[in-house]
Short mmCIF file of C-alpha atoms in Angstrom, two decimals:
data_model
loop_
_atom_site.label_atom_id
_atom_site.label_comp_id
_atom_site.label_asym_id
_atom_site.label_seq_id
_atom_site.Cartn_x
_atom_site.Cartn_y
_atom_site.Cartn_z
CA MET A 259 -43.13 -30.30 -67.43
CA ASN A 260 -42.09 -26.25 -66.28
CA GLU A 261 -43.71 -23.55 -65.61
CA LEU A 262 -44.20 -21.34 -69.24
CA ASP A 263 -45.22 -24.86 -70.90
CA HIS A 264 -47.30 -25.25 -67.85
CA LEU A 265 -49.06 -22.25 -68.81
CA ARG A 266 -48.96 -23.08 -72.31
CA THR A 267 -51.56 -25.77 -71.39
CA LEU A 268 -53.62 -23.95 -69.46
CA ARG A 269 -53.61 -20.97 -71.90
CA SER A 270 -54.92 -24.09 -74.43
CA GLN A 271 -57.65 -25.01 -73.23
CA ILE A 272 -59.06 -21.88 -73.12
CA PRO A 273 -60.28 -19.50 -76.30
CA GLU A 274 -60.23 -16.43 -76.72
CA ARG A 275 -62.17 -13.77 -74.13
CA THR A 276 -64.51 -10.98 -74.73
CA SER A 277 -63.00 -7.54 -73.30
CA GLU A 278 -64.95 -8.20 -69.78
CA GLU A 279 -63.55 -10.76 -69.01
CA LEU A 280 -59.55 -10.14 -70.00
CA ALA A 281 -60.10 -7.53 -67.39
CA LEU A 282 -61.07 -9.69 -64.65
CA LEU A 283 -59.29 -12.44 -65.36
CA THR A 284 -55.29 -10.71 -66.25
CA GLY A 285 -55.95 -6.59 -65.87
CA TRP A 286 -55.80 -5.41 -69.81
CA ARG A 287 -57.54 -2.39 -70.33
CA PRO A 288 -58.43 -0.29 -73.75
CA GLY A 289 -57.30 3.02 -73.64
CA GLY A 290 -54.13 1.66 -70.93
CA GLY A 291 -52.28 4.51 -72.52
CA GLU A 292 -49.21 4.45 -75.71
CA PHE A 293 -47.17 1.33 -74.63
CA ARG A 294 -43.75 2.69 -73.15
CA SER A 295 -40.39 0.53 -73.92
CA ALA A 296 -38.03 -0.26 -71.11
CA ARG A 297 -34.05 0.84 -72.20
CA ARG A 298 -34.38 -2.15 -75.05
CA PRO A 299 -37.98 -3.08 -75.13
CA ARG A 300 -38.46 -6.07 -76.21
CA VAL A 301 -42.43 -7.83 -78.06
CA LEU A 302 -44.17 -9.90 -75.23
CA PRO A 303 -46.02 -13.13 -75.93
CA LEU A 304 -48.84 -13.98 -74.39
CA ALA A 305 -47.70 -16.37 -72.41
CA LEU A 306 -44.59 -14.49 -71.40
CA SER A 307 -46.87 -11.82 -69.80
CA GLY A 308 -48.72 -14.05 -67.71
CA ILE A 309 -44.97 -15.38 -66.48
CA ALA A 310 -43.60 -12.34 -66.41
CA LEU A 311 -46.77 -11.10 -64.11
CA VAL A 312 -46.25 -14.26 -61.96
CA ALA A 313 -42.37 -14.12 -61.52
CA ALA A 314 -42.79 -10.51 -60.26
CA ALA A 315 -45.64 -11.18 -58.27
CA ALA A 316 -43.98 -15.08 -58.59
CA LEU A 317 -46.10 -17.50 -60.15
CA LEU A 318 -49.37 -16.83 -62.57
CA LEU A 319 -52.41 -18.42 -64.10
CA ALA A 320 -53.15 -14.81 -65.22
CA LEU A 321 -50.36 -15.69 -61.79
CA VAL A 322 -52.22 -13.43 -60.64
CA VAL A 323 -54.78 -13.77 -58.80
CA PHE A 324 -53.25 -15.45 -55.11
CA PRO A 325 -51.38 -17.76 -50.33
CA GLY A 326 -50.50 -19.37 -47.62
CA SER A 327 -52.98 -20.86 -45.11
CA LEU A 328 -54.79 -22.50 -48.64
CA THR A 329 -57.36 -21.19 -46.04
CA VAL A 330 -59.69 -18.93 -47.60
CA GLY A 331 -63.15 -17.04 -45.99
CA VAL A 332 -63.98 -14.41 -47.84
CA GLY A 333 -67.17 -14.33 -45.61
CA PRO A 334 -70.97 -14.53 -46.18
CA ALA A 335 -71.87 -12.30 -48.99
CA VAL A 336 -73.31 -8.57 -48.53
CA ASP A 337 -75.71 -6.48 -50.73
CA PRO A 338 -73.34 -4.58 -53.05
CA SER A 339 -75.00 -1.67 -51.34
CA GLU A 340 -73.39 -1.99 -48.13
CA GLU A 341 -69.30 -1.35 -47.45
CA VAL A 342 -66.42 -4.21 -48.50
CA THR A 343 -63.42 -2.22 -47.48
CA GLU A 344 -62.25 -2.10 -44.52
CA GLU A 345 -60.20 0.74 -44.93
CA VAL A 346 -59.24 3.53 -42.02
CA GLU A 347 -59.89 7.67 -42.13
CA GLY A 348 -56.24 9.68 -42.26
CA ASP A 349 -52.73 9.78 -44.53
CA PRO A 350 -52.31 7.12 -46.57
CA MET A 351 -48.14 8.12 -46.13
CA GLU A 352 -49.53 7.06 -42.25
CA THR A 353 -49.37 3.40 -43.00
CA MET A 354 -46.29 3.68 -44.86
CA GLY A 355 -44.43 5.64 -43.15
CA PRO A 356 -43.31 3.32 -40.83
CA LEU A 357 -43.01 0.24 -43.54
CA ILE A 358 -40.92 2.32 -45.52
CA GLU A 359 -37.92 3.42 -42.60
CA LYS A 360 -37.94 -0.55 -41.96
CA ILE A 361 -38.06 -1.23 -45.77
CA GLY A 362 -34.60 0.66 -45.77
CA ALA A 363 -33.30 -0.48 -43.10
CA GLN A 364 -32.62 -3.86 -44.27
CA GLU A 365 -30.04 -5.53 -46.03
CA GLN A 366 -29.42 -7.32 -48.89
CA THR A 367 -28.05 -10.93 -48.76
CA GLY A 368 -27.92 -12.66 -51.80
CA THR A 369 -28.59 -12.49 -55.36
CA VAL A 370 -31.38 -14.88 -55.09
CA TRP A 371 -34.60 -13.40 -54.83
CA TYR A 372 -36.96 -16.55 -53.55
CA THR A 373 -40.67 -16.26 -53.47
CA ARG A 374 -42.72 -18.47 -52.55
CA SER A 375 -46.62 -17.66 -53.33
CA GLU A 376 -50.19 -18.78 -54.59
CA THR A 377 -52.36 -17.24 -57.55
CA THR A 378 -55.97 -17.13 -56.65
CA GLU A 379 -58.92 -16.45 -59.79
CA ALA A 380 -62.93 -17.16 -59.10
CA ILE A 381 -63.75 -18.97 -62.30
CA GLY A 382 -67.79 -19.32 -63.11
CA VAL A 383 -68.42 -23.39 -63.40
CA GLY A 384 -71.93 -25.64 -63.41
CA PRO A 385 -75.24 -25.30 -65.27
CA ALA A 386 -75.55 -22.92 -67.30
CA ASP A 387 -79.00 -22.01 -65.59
CA ASP A 388 -76.88 -22.41 -61.67
CA PRO A 389 -73.35 -21.28 -62.26
CA TYR A 390 -71.25 -20.56 -59.01
CA ALA A 391 -68.09 -20.03 -58.69
CA MET A 392 -64.99 -22.55 -57.96
CA LEU A 393 -61.36 -20.54 -57.25
CA TYR A 394 -58.34 -21.99 -59.00
CA ARG A 395 -55.33 -21.81 -56.40
CA ILE A 396 -52.07 -22.55 -57.57
CA THR A 397 -49.15 -22.45 -54.92
CA GLY A 398 -45.11 -22.42 -56.42
CA GLU A 399 -42.32 -21.64 -56.00
CA HIS A 400 -39.83 -19.28 -57.79
CA TRP A 401 -35.87 -18.79 -57.85
CA ARG A 402 -34.39 -15.40 -59.95
CA ASN A 403 -30.78 -14.86 -59.90
CA THR A 404 -30.47 -11.54 -61.09
CA ALA A 405 -26.77 -11.48 -61.48
CA LEU A 406 -27.17 -14.30 -64.65
CA SER A 407 -30.31 -13.03 -64.85
CA GLN A 408 -31.90 -17.00 -64.49
CA SER A 409 -35.03 -17.89 -63.42
CA SER A 410 -36.14 -21.27 -62.03
CA HIS A 411 -39.69 -22.24 -61.33
CA ARG A 412 -40.97 -25.08 -59.34
CA GLY A 413 -45.39 -26.42 -58.74
CA LEU A 414 -45.89 -27.16 -55.06
CA ASP A 415 -49.90 -27.14 -55.33
CA ASP A 416 -52.70 -26.97 -58.50
CA ARG A 417 -56.05 -27.18 -56.67
CA TRP A 418 -60.13 -25.48 -56.25
CA GLU A 419 -62.23 -25.10 -53.53
CA PRO A 420 -65.40 -22.53 -53.15
CA ALA A 421 -64.75 -18.92 -53.47
CA SER A 422 -67.34 -18.95 -50.37
CA GLU A 423 -69.46 -21.14 -47.96
CA GLU A 424 -72.82 -20.15 -50.48
CA GLN A 425 -70.77 -21.43 -53.40
CA ARG A 426 -69.94 -24.16 -51.12
CA ALA A 427 -73.19 -25.58 -51.37
CA ALA A 428 -73.89 -25.56 -55.34
CA TRP A 429 -70.74 -26.75 -55.20
CA GLU A 430 -71.36 -30.72 -52.70
CA ARG A 431 -74.36 -30.15 -55.20
CA ASP A 432 -72.56 -31.39 -57.87
CA GLY A 433 -70.67 -34.10 -56.76
CA SER A 434 -67.99 -31.78 -55.59
CA PRO A 435 -66.78 -32.17 -58.72
CA GLN A 436 -62.54 -31.06 -59.91
CA THR A 437 -63.28 -30.82 -63.11
CA TRP A 438 -65.73 -28.76 -65.35
CA THR A 439 -66.44 -29.82 -69.86
CA GLU A 440 -68.90 -25.71 -69.37
CA SER A 441 -68.64 -22.39 -67.51
CA THR A 442 -70.24 -19.45 -67.63
CA ASN A 443 -66.90 -18.29 -69.49
CA GLY A 444 -68.09 -19.49 -72.52
CA ASP A 445 -67.64 -23.13 -74.37
CA VAL A 446 -64.60 -24.49 -72.55
CA SER A 447 -62.47 -27.02 -70.92
CA ILE A 448 -61.51 -27.13 -67.59
CA ALA A 449 -59.12 -29.85 -66.28
CA GLN A 450 -57.13 -29.17 -63.45
CA GLU A 451 -53.49 -29.78 -63.69
CA HIS A 452 -50.94 -31.20 -62.06
CA ALA A 453 -48.14 -29.71 -59.98
CA MET A 454 -44.47 -29.79 -60.13
CA ASP A 455 -42.98 -31.55 -57.26
CA VAL A 456 -39.34 -30.73 -58.82
CA PRO A 457 -38.12 -27.25 -60.05
CA GLY A 458 -38.03 -26.92 -63.81
CA PRO A 459 -35.25 -26.51 -65.64
CA PRO A 460 -33.12 -23.21 -65.57
CA TYR A 461 -34.57 -20.85 -67.97
CA LYS A 462 -33.27 -16.55 -68.85
CA ASP A 463 -36.55 -15.64 -71.40
CA TRP A 464 -37.99 -13.31 -68.83
CA TYR A 465 -38.85 -9.58 -68.30
CA TYR A 466 -40.90 -7.80 -65.85
CA VAL A 467 -43.79 -5.69 -66.29
CA ILE A 468 -45.56 -2.81 -65.39
CA GLY A 469 -49.11 -2.15 -65.31
CA ASP A 470 -49.42 -3.19 -69.13
CA THR A 471 -47.14 0.00 -70.45
CA VAL A 472 -43.61 -1.29 -69.06
CA GLN A 473 -41.29 -4.19 -69.71
CA LEU A 474 -37.85 -4.07 -66.93
CA GLU A 475 -34.66 -6.86 -67.00
CA ASP A 476 -32.35 -6.83 -64.46
CA GLU A 477 -30.25 -4.67 -65.50
CA ASP A 478 -32.92 -2.23 -65.30
CA LEU A 479 -33.94 -3.19 -62.34
CA ALA A 480 -29.84 -2.60 -60.69
CA ALA A 481 -30.39 1.31 -62.86
CA LEU A 482 -33.87 2.36 -60.77
CA PRO A 483 -33.36 5.32 -59.45
CA THR A 484 -34.99 5.33 -55.03
CA ASP A 485 -37.04 8.51 -55.23
CA PRO A 486 -40.55 8.55 -55.88
CA ASP A 487 -40.83 10.70 -59.01
CA GLY A 488 -37.42 9.70 -60.54
CA LEU A 489 -39.98 5.53 -60.21
CA ARG A 490 -42.77 6.87 -61.70
CA GLY A 491 -41.25 8.34 -64.61
CA GLU A 492 -40.09 4.55 -64.47
CA PHE A 493 -42.98 3.39 -64.59
CA GLY A 494 -44.83 5.03 -66.51
CA LEU A 495 -46.84 6.13 -63.55
CA GLY A 496 -48.82 9.79 -63.59
CA THR A 497 -50.71 11.82 -60.60
CA ALA A 498 -53.76 10.92 -62.34
CA VAL A 499 -56.41 7.50 -62.08
CA ARG A 500 -55.23 5.05 -64.89
CA PRO A 501 -58.42 3.92 -66.36
CA GLY A 502 -59.80 0.11 -66.17
CA ASP A 503 -60.69 -1.28 -63.15
CA ARG A 504 -57.25 -2.05 -61.67
CA PRO A 505 -55.72 1.72 -61.40
CA LEU A 506 -53.44 -0.58 -58.37
CA GLN A 507 -52.07 -2.63 -60.96
CA PRO A 508 -49.25 -1.25 -62.15
CA TYR A 509 -48.23 -0.34 -57.75
CA PHE A 510 -48.44 -4.10 -56.94
CA ASP A 511 -46.16 -4.88 -59.86
CA ALA A 512 -43.24 -2.91 -58.50
CA ALA A 513 -43.49 -3.90 -55.57
CA ALA A 514 -42.98 -6.82 -56.39
CA LEU A 515 -40.08 -6.46 -57.74
CA PRO A 516 -36.79 -7.86 -56.83
CA THR A 517 -35.02 -4.75 -56.02
CA SER A 518 -32.13 -3.38 -52.80
CA PRO A 519 -33.85 -2.40 -50.00
CA GLU A 520 -33.30 1.23 -50.38
CA VAL A 521 -35.44 1.37 -54.40
CA ARG A 522 -37.58 -0.83 -52.62
CA ALA A 523 -38.25 2.55 -50.10
CA GLY A 524 -38.87 4.90 -52.85
CA ILE A 525 -41.18 2.27 -54.31
CA TYR A 526 -43.55 1.98 -50.99
CA GLU A 527 -43.05 6.19 -51.49
CA MET A 528 -44.50 5.71 -54.43
CA ILE A 529 -47.52 3.57 -53.45
CA ALA A 530 -48.03 5.75 -50.07
CA GLN A 531 -48.71 8.87 -52.71
CA ALA A 532 -51.31 7.04 -55.52
CA PRO A 533 -53.77 8.40 -56.63
CA GLU A 534 -56.85 8.18 -54.98
CA VAL A 535 -55.43 5.13 -51.97
CA ALA A 536 -57.65 4.71 -48.08
CA PRO A 537 -55.01 3.74 -46.36
CA PHE A 538 -56.02 -0.08 -45.17
CA GLU A 539 -55.18 -2.12 -41.89
CA GLY A 540 -56.76 -5.10 -41.13
CA GLU A 541 -56.38 -8.83 -42.69
CA ASP A 542 -54.70 -9.84 -45.66
CA VAL A 543 -57.35 -12.88 -47.16
CA LEU A 544 -55.17 -16.14 -45.42
CA GLY A 545 -56.08 -13.62 -41.67
CA ARG A 546 -52.76 -12.13 -41.58
CA PRO A 547 -52.33 -9.03 -39.32
CA ALA A 548 -51.72 -6.20 -42.62
CA VAL A 549 -51.14 -2.52 -43.34
CA GLY A 550 -51.25 -0.99 -46.58
CA ILE A 551 -53.58 0.88 -48.99
CA SER A 552 -56.85 -0.01 -50.41
CA GLN A 553 -59.42 1.26 -53.98
CA VAL A 554 -63.07 1.27 -54.71
CA ALA A 555 -62.01 0.83 -58.63
CA ASP A 556 -65.55 1.54 -60.77
CA ASP A 557 -65.23 0.48 -64.71
CA GLY A 558 -69.24 0.73 -65.62
CA ALA A 559 -69.24 -2.96 -67.70
CA GLN A 560 -66.87 -4.20 -65.37
CA GLY A 561 -68.29 -4.24 -62.82
CA ARG A 562 -67.14 -2.30 -59.08
CA PHE A 563 -64.18 -4.10 -56.80
CA GLU A 564 -62.48 -2.92 -53.81
CA GLN A 565 -58.75 -3.14 -54.59
CA ARG A 566 -56.14 -4.00 -51.39
CA LEU A 567 -52.16 -3.51 -52.07
CA LEU A 568 -51.09 -5.30 -48.12
CA PHE A 569 -47.37 -5.68 -46.24
CA ASP A 570 -46.69 -6.97 -42.67
CA PRO A 571 -46.46 -4.41 -40.37
CA GLU A 572 -43.92 -6.00 -38.88
CA THR A 573 -40.76 -7.53 -41.49
CA ALA A 574 -42.63 -4.44 -44.37
CA GLU A 575 -42.73 -7.61 -46.70
CA LEU A 576 -44.93 -7.80 -49.71
CA LEU A 577 -48.52 -9.37 -47.81
CA SER A 578 -51.14 -9.75 -50.90
CA TYR A 579 -52.95 -8.37 -53.73
CA GLU A 580 -56.75 -8.53 -53.85
CA THR A 581 -59.47 -7.61 -55.50
CA ILE A 582 -63.11 -8.33 -53.51
CA VAL A 583 -65.93 -8.18 -56.25
CA ILE A 584 -68.23 -5.36 -54.33
CA THR A 585 -70.15 -5.71 -57.73
CA PRO A 586 -69.76 -8.00 -60.65
CA PRO A 587 -70.03 -6.93 -64.16
CA GLU A 588 -72.81 -8.84 -66.24
CA HIS A 589 -71.42 -10.72 -67.12
CA ALA A 590 -70.33 -13.18 -64.03
CA GLN A 591 -73.55 -11.75 -61.83
CA ALA A 592 -74.68 -15.28 -62.39
CA TRP A 593 -72.29 -16.68 -60.56
CA GLN A 594 -69.83 -13.63 -57.87
CA ARG A 595 -70.77 -13.06 -55.14
CA PRO A 596 -70.13 -9.42 -52.86
CA GLY A 597 -68.04 -9.69 -50.43
CA GLU A 598 -66.16 -12.46 -52.38
CA HIS A 599 -62.40 -12.63 -54.31
CA ALA A 600 -62.35 -12.16 -57.35
CA ARG A 601 -58.67 -13.04 -57.35
CA TYR A 602 -56.03 -12.39 -55.23
CA VAL A 603 -51.46 -13.00 -55.35
CA ALA A 604 -50.60 -13.54 -51.72
CA TYR A 605 -46.89 -14.55 -50.95
CA GLU A 606 -45.28 -16.84 -48.06
CA GLU A 607 -42.21 -16.11 -47.99
CA SER A 608 -40.59 -13.26 -50.44
CA ARG A 609 -36.51 -12.28 -49.70
CA TRP A 610 -32.99 -12.44 -50.75
CA THR A 611 -30.85 -15.36 -50.27
CA SER A 612 -27.56 -16.99 -51.78
CA GLU A 613 -28.79 -19.97 -51.73
CA GLY A 614 -30.79 -21.31 -55.15
CA PRO A 615 -33.22 -24.16 -56.32
CA PRO A 616 -32.24 -26.89 -54.46
#
């Protein structure tokens, strides 16, 4: 089974969701702006758009939602009024500046962009009167040969884990199941899928997606400008805060693109100039030292979340994009807890290479 078939199987088990659930699980936002096509616009099927998000960011179950040591320590639940963020005062450019210099000084070796990533999403499961949150985690590798516009994917692991120690107690109470016939998201069957142990065959049907308005192909990436203003124009980003509960999503999509070091330096500068963001210093979801930017997104019925876009301070490589619950949306209040991750995408590796799949 290749990645597309894997995602289609998952998709077939889940019915159409409400707008609130779509916003939480996929980053879809109503009123997200007029569609802006790339140089060669394409119509993106739902399953493929999910793949593109994963590809650009690595993998996906809505790839997004998260990588690495397979140990999630989101910490104890906190009161919604308490501050969840570890943001620090200062100019985001002071944090991103050293990253811009480091990434711009790198050399591109090869035409294959390799990533090993983990995507994780919190899903409400269990009895209707006492639901709890489980994290569905998919770990995999992705190769994108930008010269041939060809991709290949290998699933390494998929599993369910409690979102926190508090949620673990409810899971163990129910016998530590790995499948559920019902969830708080509706009457759906949530069955564990088996990961692939060999790379799937190469495929070309692939697009990179920026936010929910821009689609790019490899030739588009090769023609991207290196300056922040030009990149904002290409990605359809302005100086105003985007509507919806994930305004940092398009900046993450841009940071995950397989671009040259010069273009990535421009993207990092664009990220530093994103509206209403704060600098961040601390750790990512896997406990690795991280710097970057954070933003609190508040969109009424969609809940209140903190978003973090984090990088390795030594290598300047992208580490993770995380969405942490501050106040859960109404439809998820029974199982989401403040301080827990609603979703994240984390990278164990992302690099240029001249080697394809084994």
